[in-house]
Short mmCIF file of C-alpha atoms in Angstrom, two decimals:
data_model
loop_
_atom_site.label_atom_id
_atom_site.label_comp_id
_atom_site.label_asym_id
_atom_site.label_seq_id
_atom_site.Cartn_x
_atom_site.Cartn_y
_atom_site.Cartn_z
CA MET I 23 0.17 -0.32 -0.23
CA GLN I 24 2.32 2.66 1.32
CA GLN I 25 4.62 1.43 -1.92
CA ILE I 26 1.38 2.39 -4.01
CA VAL I 27 0.77 5.32 -2.24
CA ASN I 28 4.93 6.45 -2.76
CA PHE I 29 4.60 5.74 -6.40
CA ILE I 30 1.34 7.72 -7.07
CA ILE I 31 3.43 10.63 -5.66
CA ARG I 32 6.06 10.58 -7.27
CA TYR I 33 4.69 9.92 -11.16
CA LYS I 34 1.52 12.91 -10.12
CA ASN I 35 2.87 15.16 -12.69
CA ALA I 36 2.84 11.93 -15.55
CA LEU I 37 -0.27 10.83 -14.52
CA LEU I 38 -2.26 13.81 -14.71
CA TYR I 39 -0.90 14.63 -18.18
CA VAL I 40 -2.09 11.00 -19.15
CA GLY I 41 -5.74 10.89 -17.39
CA LEU I 42 -5.75 14.95 -19.43
CA LEU I 43 -4.70 13.63 -22.60
CA ALA I 44 -7.07 10.92 -22.65
CA ILE I 45 -9.76 13.21 -22.28
CA ALA I 46 -8.58 15.09 -24.59
CA LEU I 47 -8.05 12.25 -26.86
CA GLY I 48 -11.42 10.58 -26.85
CA PHE I 49 -12.96 14.03 -27.65
CA THR I 50 -10.86 14.34 -30.57
CA ILE I 51 -11.38 10.65 -31.80
CA GLN I 52 -15.35 10.26 -31.26
CA SER I 53 -16.09 13.03 -32.84
CA HIS I 54 -13.98 12.00 -35.92
CA SER I 55 -16.14 8.76 -35.82
CA TYR I 56 -19.37 9.59 -34.85
CA HIS I 57 -21.37 13.21 -34.42
CA HIS I 58 -19.23 16.51 -34.00
CA SER I 59 -19.51 17.08 -30.50
CA LYS I 60 -21.73 18.50 -28.03
CA PHE I 61 -19.33 20.08 -25.43
CA PHE I 62 -16.95 21.09 -27.90
CA ASN I 63 -18.73 24.07 -30.26
CA SER I 64 -19.12 27.44 -30.64
CA SER I 65 -23.05 27.33 -30.43
CA SER I 66 -22.68 27.32 -26.81
CA TRP I 67 -24.01 30.34 -25.07
CA ILE I 68 -21.05 31.81 -23.83
CA SER I 69 -19.02 32.00 -26.97
CA GLY I 70 -21.96 32.58 -29.36
CA SER I 71 -22.52 35.74 -27.07
CA LEU I 72 -19.09 36.66 -27.16
CA TYR I 73 -18.61 36.15 -31.31
CA GLN I 74 -22.00 38.25 -31.92
CA ILE I 75 -20.17 41.16 -29.58
CA SER I 76 -17.11 40.96 -31.48
CA THR I 77 -19.75 40.58 -35.07
CA ASP I 78 -21.08 43.35 -34.40
CA ILE I 79 -18.09 45.63 -33.99
CA SER I 80 -16.54 44.24 -37.71
CA SER I 81 -19.69 44.29 -39.54
CA TYR I 82 -19.54 47.96 -39.60
CA PHE I 83 -16.54 47.94 -41.65
CA THR I 84 -18.08 45.66 -44.64
CA LEU I 85 -21.96 47.42 -44.71
CA ARG I 86 -21.16 49.05 -48.02
CA THR I 87 -20.72 46.10 -49.90
CA GLU I 88 -23.50 44.18 -47.76
CA ASN I 89 -25.30 46.96 -49.05
CA LYS I 90 -24.55 46.15 -53.00
CA ILE I 91 -24.66 42.01 -52.62
CA LEU I 92 -28.31 42.44 -51.37
CA LEU I 93 -29.19 45.03 -54.38
CA ASP I 94 -27.59 42.95 -56.49
CA GLU I 95 -29.48 39.90 -55.06
CA ASN I 96 -33.19 42.22 -55.25
CA LYS I 97 -32.59 43.04 -58.56
CA ARG I 98 -31.83 39.00 -59.81
CA LEU I 99 -35.66 38.79 -58.10
CA ARG I 100 -37.39 41.82 -59.84
CA TYR I 101 -36.32 40.83 -62.87
CA ILE I 102 -37.65 36.42 -62.46
CA LEU I 103 -40.91 38.45 -60.74
CA PHE I 104 -41.34 40.76 -63.32
CA ASN I 105 -40.83 38.64 -66.59
CA THR I 106 -43.49 35.62 -64.88
CA ASN I 107 -46.96 35.90 -66.10
CA ARG I 108 -48.20 35.15 -62.98
CA SER I 109 -50.16 38.52 -61.71
CA ASP I 110 -49.05 40.14 -58.46
CA SER I 111 -51.90 39.73 -56.94
CA THR I 112 -51.90 36.44 -56.65
CA ALA I 113 -51.60 35.83 -52.55
CA ILE I 114 -49.76 33.12 -51.98
CA ASP I 115 -51.32 29.97 -49.86
CA THR I 116 -49.50 29.34 -46.48
CA ALA I 117 -50.68 25.78 -46.85
CA GLN I 118 -49.38 25.12 -49.81
CA VAL I 119 -45.98 26.52 -49.24
CA ASN I 120 -43.25 23.95 -49.03
CA TYR I 121 -40.25 26.23 -48.59
CA ALA I 122 -39.82 28.21 -45.96
CA ILE I 123 -36.99 30.41 -44.90
CA ILE I 124 -34.93 32.24 -42.55
CA SER I 125 -32.37 34.81 -42.47
CA GLY I 126 -29.50 35.55 -40.18
CA SER I 127 -25.97 35.94 -40.46
CA VAL I 128 -22.62 34.37 -39.72
CA ILE I 129 -20.94 35.70 -36.66
CA LYS I 130 -18.04 32.95 -36.88
CA ASN I 131 -16.81 31.22 -39.88
CA ASN I 132 -14.08 29.09 -40.86
CA PHE I 133 -12.55 27.87 -43.80
CA ASN I 134 -8.77 26.62 -43.81
CA SER I 135 -9.46 23.12 -41.74
CA PRO I 136 -10.37 19.96 -43.11
CA ARG I 137 -13.24 19.96 -41.00
CA ASN I 138 -14.92 23.68 -41.10
CA TYR I 139 -18.05 24.34 -39.42
CA ILE I 140 -20.00 28.14 -39.20
CA THR I 141 -21.62 29.34 -36.44
CA ILE I 142 -24.80 31.46 -36.92
CA ASN I 143 -26.83 34.34 -34.80
CA LYS I 144 -30.48 32.00 -35.46
CA GLY I 145 -31.05 29.02 -32.98
CA ALA I 146 -34.29 26.41 -31.56
CA LYS I 147 -35.82 29.36 -30.60
CA HIS I 148 -36.03 30.80 -34.25
CA GLY I 149 -37.17 27.83 -35.56
CA ILE I 150 -33.53 25.89 -36.75
CA ARG I 151 -33.26 22.23 -36.46
CA GLN I 152 -31.10 19.56 -36.80
CA ASP I 153 -29.91 18.83 -40.93
CA MET I 154 -31.81 22.36 -42.30
CA GLY I 155 -29.99 23.68 -45.07
CA VAL I 156 -28.01 26.92 -45.85
CA ILE I 157 -27.96 29.03 -48.70
CA THR I 158 -26.25 32.48 -48.82
CA SER I 159 -27.96 34.68 -52.47
CA GLN I 160 -24.93 32.96 -54.22
CA GLY I 161 -24.95 29.49 -53.33
CA ILE I 162 -25.55 26.70 -50.70
CA LEU I 163 -23.70 27.34 -47.81
CA GLY I 164 -23.78 23.50 -45.57
CA ILE I 165 -26.30 22.10 -43.47
CA VAL I 166 -27.12 23.01 -39.71
CA GLU I 167 -24.92 20.50 -37.25
CA ASP I 168 -25.94 21.96 -34.02
CA THR I 169 -28.07 24.38 -32.64
CA SER I 170 -28.48 25.67 -28.64
CA SER I 171 -31.38 28.46 -28.16
CA LYS I 172 -30.26 31.56 -29.75
CA PHE I 173 -27.27 30.45 -32.26
CA ALA I 174 -27.38 27.68 -34.36
CA MET I 175 -23.46 25.16 -35.96
CA VAL I 176 -23.66 24.78 -39.52
CA GLN I 177 -21.38 21.41 -41.30
CA SER I 178 -19.79 23.86 -44.19
CA ILE I 179 -19.66 22.16 -47.80
CA LEU I 180 -16.43 22.57 -46.99
CA ASN I 181 -15.67 19.32 -44.55
CA THR I 182 -14.11 16.12 -45.41
CA LYS I 183 -17.40 14.47 -44.00
CA SER I 184 -19.31 16.66 -45.84
CA ASN I 185 -21.53 14.49 -48.99
CA ILE I 186 -24.61 16.73 -50.45
CA ASN I 187 -26.76 15.22 -53.12
CA ALA I 188 -26.04 17.53 -56.91
CA LYS I 189 -25.90 17.63 -60.18
CA ILE I 190 -25.43 19.14 -63.75
CA GLN I 191 -27.30 21.63 -64.59
CA ASN I 192 -30.23 21.14 -66.76
CA THR I 193 -30.15 17.51 -66.89
CA ASN I 194 -30.72 14.72 -64.63
CA PHE I 195 -27.12 13.09 -64.20
CA PHE I 196 -26.19 13.62 -60.41
CA GLY I 197 -23.25 12.42 -57.93
CA SER I 198 -22.25 13.33 -54.46
CA LEU I 199 -20.50 16.74 -53.57
CA ILE I 200 -17.65 15.93 -51.11
CA TRP I 201 -14.67 18.12 -50.55
CA ASP I 202 -10.89 16.41 -49.98
CA GLY I 203 -9.28 19.27 -47.79
CA LYS I 204 -7.10 20.72 -49.74
CA SER I 205 -8.31 24.52 -51.09
CA TYR I 206 -11.42 26.61 -50.18
CA THR I 207 -12.33 27.55 -53.62
CA THR I 208 -12.76 23.96 -54.81
CA VAL I 209 -14.67 21.39 -53.67
CA GLN I 210 -15.62 17.38 -56.02
CA LEU I 211 -18.14 16.07 -57.65
CA ILE I 212 -18.02 12.37 -57.86
CA ASP I 213 -20.26 8.77 -58.83
CA ILE I 214 -21.18 10.64 -62.25
CA PRO I 215 -20.91 8.30 -64.98
CA ARG I 216 -18.74 8.49 -67.86
CA LEU I 217 -21.09 7.94 -70.49
CA VAL I 218 -22.29 12.16 -69.70
CA PRO I 219 -21.61 14.58 -72.11
CA LEU I 220 -19.14 17.28 -69.92
CA LYS I 221 -17.75 21.08 -70.06
CA VAL I 222 -15.60 23.37 -68.31
CA GLY I 223 -17.67 25.89 -67.62
CA ASP I 224 -21.13 23.64 -66.54
CA THR I 225 -22.95 25.10 -63.71
CA ILE I 226 -23.22 22.64 -61.32
CA VAL I 227 -26.54 22.69 -59.17
CA THR I 228 -29.02 20.92 -55.68
CA GLY I 229 -30.16 17.40 -56.78
CA ALA I 230 -33.45 16.62 -56.52
CA MET I 231 -32.27 13.70 -54.14
CA SER I 232 -31.91 15.38 -50.78
CA SER I 233 -34.50 16.75 -48.65
CA ILE I 234 -32.51 19.20 -47.47
CA PHE I 235 -32.34 21.45 -50.27
CA PRO I 236 -35.01 22.17 -52.78
CA GLU I 237 -33.68 21.54 -56.85
CA ASN I 238 -31.49 23.89 -58.56
CA ILE I 239 -29.70 25.80 -56.08
CA PRO I 240 -26.39 27.25 -57.56
CA ILE I 241 -23.35 25.37 -57.02
CA GLY I 242 -21.02 26.19 -58.60
CA THR I 243 -19.16 25.89 -62.09
CA ILE I 244 -17.01 22.95 -63.44
CA LYS I 245 -13.09 23.76 -63.52
CA ALA I 246 -12.17 20.24 -64.48
CA PHE I 247 -12.92 16.82 -64.70
CA ASP I 248 -10.62 13.47 -65.20
CA LEU I 249 -11.86 9.98 -65.32
CA ASN I 250 -11.22 8.25 -61.63
CA THR I 251 -9.63 4.99 -61.18
CA SER I 252 -11.73 2.58 -62.29
CA GLN I 253 -12.23 4.68 -65.91
CA SER I 254 -16.19 4.69 -65.29
CA PHE I 255 -16.75 7.37 -63.26
CA TYR I 256 -15.67 10.97 -63.29
CA GLN I 257 -13.97 13.00 -60.51
CA ILE I 258 -14.89 16.86 -60.92
CA ASP I 259 -13.25 19.68 -59.50
CA VAL I 260 -16.01 22.52 -59.32
CA THR I 261 -14.94 26.67 -58.55
CA LEU I 262 -17.14 27.49 -55.44
CA PHE I 263 -19.77 30.52 -57.10
CA ASN I 264 -19.86 31.76 -53.12
CA ASN I 265 -16.83 33.29 -51.52
CA MET I 266 -16.25 30.50 -48.89
CA ALA I 267 -13.66 33.28 -46.74
CA ASP I 268 -16.09 36.38 -47.09
CA ILE I 269 -20.22 35.36 -45.76
CA LYS I 270 -22.13 37.09 -44.33
CA SER I 271 -26.02 37.27 -44.60
CA ILE I 272 -27.16 33.65 -45.00
CA TYR I 273 -30.90 32.30 -45.16
CA VAL I 274 -31.96 29.29 -43.31
CA ILE I 275 -34.45 26.73 -45.59
CA SER I 276 -36.24 24.15 -43.78
CA ASN I 277 -38.63 21.70 -45.86
CA LYS I 278 -42.80 21.26 -44.39
CA ASP I 279 -43.01 17.75 -46.30
CA LYS I 280 -38.95 16.53 -45.11
CA ALA I 281 -40.79 14.45 -41.86
CA GLU I 282 -43.26 12.66 -44.02
CA ILE I 283 -40.60 12.59 -46.93
CA LEU I 284 -38.59 10.73 -43.64
CA GLU I 285 -41.10 8.78 -42.48
CA LEU I 286 -41.86 7.27 -45.90
CA GLN I 287 -38.69 6.32 -46.26
CA SER I 288 -37.85 5.01 -43.12
CA ARG I 289 -41.04 2.45 -43.32
CA ILE I 290 -39.83 1.42 -47.10
CA THR I 291 -35.87 0.51 -45.57
CA ASP I 292 -38.43 -1.02 -42.17
CA GLU I 293 -40.10 -3.88 -44.37
CA MET T 19 5.05 39.28 -5.02
CA ASN T 20 3.27 35.64 -5.29
CA ARG T 21 0.04 37.18 -5.62
CA ASN T 22 1.83 39.36 -8.43
CA THR T 23 3.36 35.98 -10.51
CA ASN T 24 -0.56 34.73 -10.43
CA LEU T 25 -1.96 37.53 -11.61
CA ILE T 26 0.37 38.40 -14.50
CA ASN T 27 -0.22 34.69 -15.38
CA ILE T 28 -4.40 34.91 -15.40
CA LEU T 29 -4.04 38.59 -17.42
CA ARG T 30 -1.55 36.17 -19.55
CA PHE T 31 -4.29 33.47 -19.99
CA VAL T 32 -7.15 36.08 -20.42
CA LEU T 33 -5.33 38.09 -23.03
CA LEU T 34 -3.14 35.37 -25.14
CA ALA T 35 -6.59 33.42 -25.51
CA MET T 36 -8.96 36.88 -26.17
CA ALA T 37 -6.21 37.47 -28.80
CA GLN T 38 -5.40 34.16 -30.40
CA ILE T 39 -9.58 33.65 -30.66
CA PHE T 40 -11.03 37.14 -31.65
CA VAL T 41 -7.30 38.29 -34.22
CA PHE T 42 -5.41 35.22 -35.34
CA ASN T 43 -8.14 32.30 -36.22
CA ASN T 44 -9.62 35.44 -38.77
CA PHE T 45 -5.08 35.97 -40.22
CA ASN T 46 -5.82 33.27 -43.21
CA PHE T 47 -3.22 34.40 -44.27
CA PHE T 48 -2.97 33.44 -47.64
CA GLY T 49 -6.10 31.13 -46.82
CA PHE T 50 -4.29 29.24 -45.02
CA ILE T 51 -2.20 30.45 -42.50
CA ASN T 52 -3.62 31.29 -38.79
CA PRO T 53 -1.00 31.25 -35.91
CA MET T 54 -1.69 29.67 -33.40
CA ILE T 55 0.17 32.55 -30.32
CA TYR T 56 -1.16 31.09 -26.69
CA VAL T 57 2.31 29.41 -27.21
CA LEU T 58 3.67 31.98 -25.35
CA PHE T 59 2.09 30.88 -22.36
CA LEU T 60 3.94 27.93 -22.21
CA TYR T 61 6.96 30.12 -22.60
CA TRP T 62 6.42 32.43 -20.96
CA TYR T 63 5.21 30.38 -17.66
CA PRO T 64 7.43 30.98 -14.47
CA ILE T 65 9.87 27.85 -14.17
CA LYS T 66 9.70 27.16 -10.56
CA GLU T 67 5.95 26.93 -10.19
CA ASN T 68 3.87 23.43 -9.55
CA LYS T 69 3.96 21.76 -12.13
CA ALA T 70 0.62 19.86 -11.98
CA ILE T 71 -1.01 23.31 -12.14
CA PHE T 72 1.20 24.41 -15.21
CA ILE T 73 -0.51 21.10 -16.63
CA LEU T 74 -3.58 22.50 -15.66
CA LEU T 75 -3.21 25.64 -16.92
CA SER T 76 -2.32 24.04 -20.11
CA PHE T 77 -5.02 21.73 -20.82
CA LEU T 78 -7.99 24.70 -19.90
CA LEU T 79 -6.40 26.95 -22.06
CA GLY T 80 -6.55 24.61 -24.68
CA LEU T 81 -9.78 23.94 -24.26
CA THR T 82 -10.97 27.84 -23.65
CA ILE T 83 -9.39 27.82 -27.31
CA ASP T 84 -10.98 24.10 -29.09
CA ILE T 85 -14.56 25.47 -27.47
CA PHE T 86 -14.12 28.94 -29.83
CA SER T 87 -12.59 27.28 -32.65
CA ASP T 88 -14.23 23.94 -33.16
CA THR T 89 -11.51 22.07 -33.19
CA LEU T 90 -12.69 19.16 -31.35
CA ALA T 91 -10.13 18.43 -28.87
CA ILE T 92 -7.05 18.95 -30.62
CA HIS T 93 -5.46 22.14 -29.06
CA THR T 94 -5.90 20.98 -25.55
CA THR T 95 -3.83 17.52 -26.81
CA ALA T 96 -1.39 19.17 -28.46
CA THR T 97 -1.26 21.85 -25.56
CA VAL T 98 -1.08 19.89 -23.01
CA SER T 99 1.64 16.92 -24.33
CA ILE T 100 4.26 20.21 -24.54
CA ALA T 101 3.17 21.34 -21.45
CA TYR T 102 3.97 18.26 -20.47
CA PHE T 103 7.35 17.67 -22.51
CA ARG T 104 8.87 21.05 -21.33
CA PRO T 105 11.31 20.15 -18.43
CA THR T 106 12.40 17.66 -21.12
CA ILE T 107 12.55 20.56 -24.06
CA MET T 108 14.18 23.03 -21.45
CA ARG T 109 17.16 20.48 -19.95
CA PHE T 110 17.91 19.95 -23.93
CA CYS T 111 17.99 23.89 -24.26
CA PHE T 112 19.43 25.47 -20.95
CA GLY T 113 21.39 22.53 -19.93
CA VAL T 114 21.01 21.26 -16.19
CA ASN T 115 21.60 24.70 -14.57
CA TYR T 116 18.13 25.31 -15.49
CA GLU T 117 17.32 23.76 -12.30
CA PHE T 118 19.37 25.77 -10.52
CA GLN T 119 17.61 27.86 -7.35
CA SER T 120 18.50 31.47 -9.46
CA PHE T 121 18.05 30.17 -13.24
CA LYS T 122 15.65 32.74 -15.04
CA LEU T 123 14.82 33.13 -18.45
CA SER T 124 15.55 36.47 -19.09
CA ASN T 125 19.80 35.63 -17.94
CA THR T 126 19.81 32.82 -21.12
CA THR T 127 21.32 34.08 -24.17
CA ARG T 128 19.22 34.89 -27.25
CA ALA T 129 19.69 31.99 -29.03
CA GLN T 130 18.62 29.18 -25.96
CA GLN T 131 16.11 31.20 -25.92
CA ILE T 132 15.27 31.34 -29.72
CA THR T 133 15.61 27.57 -29.05
CA PHE T 134 13.06 26.52 -26.73
CA LEU T 135 10.92 29.05 -28.40
CA ALA T 136 11.42 27.29 -31.77
CA LEU T 137 11.19 23.86 -30.04
CA LEU T 138 8.04 24.49 -28.38
CA ILE T 139 6.13 25.89 -31.61
CA ILE T 140 7.59 23.16 -33.46
CA VAL T 141 6.23 20.20 -31.16
CA HIS T 142 2.84 21.89 -30.28
CA HIS T 143 2.19 22.63 -34.10
CA LEU T 144 3.47 18.62 -35.23
CA ILE T 145 0.67 17.09 -32.41
CA PHE T 146 -1.37 19.71 -33.82
CA PHE T 147 -1.35 18.92 -37.50
CA MET T 148 -0.97 15.32 -37.11
CA LEU T 149 -4.46 15.44 -35.36
CA GLU T 150 -6.44 17.62 -37.36
CA ILE T 151 -5.51 15.68 -40.78
CA PHE T 152 -5.90 12.70 -39.03
CA SER T 153 -4.31 10.63 -42.56
CA PHE T 154 -0.84 9.15 -42.95
CA ALA T 155 -1.54 9.23 -46.56
CA ASN T 156 -1.54 13.40 -45.92
CA PHE T 157 2.24 13.43 -44.68
CA LEU T 158 3.15 16.10 -46.76
CA LEU T 159 0.08 18.43 -46.16
CA ILE T 160 1.01 17.97 -43.05
CA LEU T 161 4.50 18.76 -43.06
CA LYS T 162 3.96 21.53 -45.36
CA LYS T 163 0.94 22.90 -42.91
CA VAL T 164 3.68 22.15 -39.46
CA PHE T 165 6.71 24.37 -41.71
CA ALA T 166 4.46 26.97 -42.73
CA VAL T 167 2.28 27.79 -39.83
CA GLY T 168 4.83 27.61 -37.74
CA SER T 169 7.06 29.74 -39.17
CA ILE T 170 4.66 32.90 -38.53
CA SER T 171 3.93 31.21 -35.42
CA PHE T 172 7.74 31.53 -34.58
CA VAL T 173 8.25 35.20 -36.36
CA LEU T 174 5.16 36.21 -34.14
CA CYS T 175 5.54 34.73 -30.95
CA LEU T 176 9.42 36.74 -31.34
CA LEU T 177 7.39 40.14 -32.05
CA PHE T 178 5.54 39.61 -29.47
CA SER T 179 7.38 38.24 -26.55
CA SER T 180 10.96 41.13 -27.35
CA LEU T 181 7.35 44.06 -27.26
CA PHE T 182 7.06 42.45 -23.34
CA SER T 183 10.39 41.04 -22.77
CA VAL T 184 10.48 40.94 -19.02
CA ARG T 185 12.88 43.49 -17.58
CA ARG T 186 16.63 42.70 -17.85
CA PRO T 187 18.07 44.00 -15.05
#
């Protein structure tokens, strides 16, 4: 007994180190294989509030460019509105609306680690739930991964765990959008069959396969493409429309039919 | 005297963490370089203090930065490791005489201080990026990041340490 106590006293620093290291490694490895840890995220109350203060100050410096981006978007939307043949006075029946949109802004953005997360200033209180899609006026941004009452954490498309259904515009050939972790302007589209005619510069949009994003939200353009090792599928580099280093205003999309779709799908897999 | 040291350490902890979170995490030099200057806390921390408290403080510092930058517990792992191995690194840099009572960081030569800081940063960044990228298939990417980010962190830490240098007698 005496020797055990002596041993613990003599090696107390080493034991402390091993204990703390085990805790830290445990959190890291568990989150690598599973879900992002509940404890280590910036959507918690204290870090969210601090980031909110910091954003409140720094956002003043970009007001002019933000204004211009919003004006451009409004211009584009007005153009579409004036050129469709529906009279403006038709009331939109809320019972027939599929998608609800919540606007917000980014308070913390990351783009240079292999697993990037973005924190936004809207949370469960504003109706945001896990697995909602997040877009900007230019293209898609990511998927909500975790929420607190006032903030939400978004898994960016610049995340090696991200996997989003995408297709080539005006066709129905779809594949998966992933990221290899190398450059923050480029993502990869895989699983497009070899018979599809491709051209550099073609537009990539979201596909209809997911219940998270509506169809035809822009993602980017083809930068280069090549056949993969099995020679049967393309590996396509996609240049993003979004400048991922400079994102301020975002929209969160919630799909009203999602519960129904998921329920239907789970019923089929059960049987 | 002792209370004074504690106060200085707490101040350093808070200021370095805030500088890291709000300034240097948004540095994005060349698109991927975010220097980690909070390693200075371990460089500045007094040698004579209780080692267990030092390791615990490093753990807390890493955890604070992890929570704010959504990096799982990678900063924590790297920081705790260099906190534990700091005596070994010091013995390598300053020889056995760092264990004497009269030893002070400000009494050593510039070259010794630079080696000490550089070793701390290299070990820290190596552990950090190995865990962050988490695959040996990308070993070249790890080395590239360690070299690029490490050199910028080193230059900035050097600037900071001479800016807020310990008073020379």
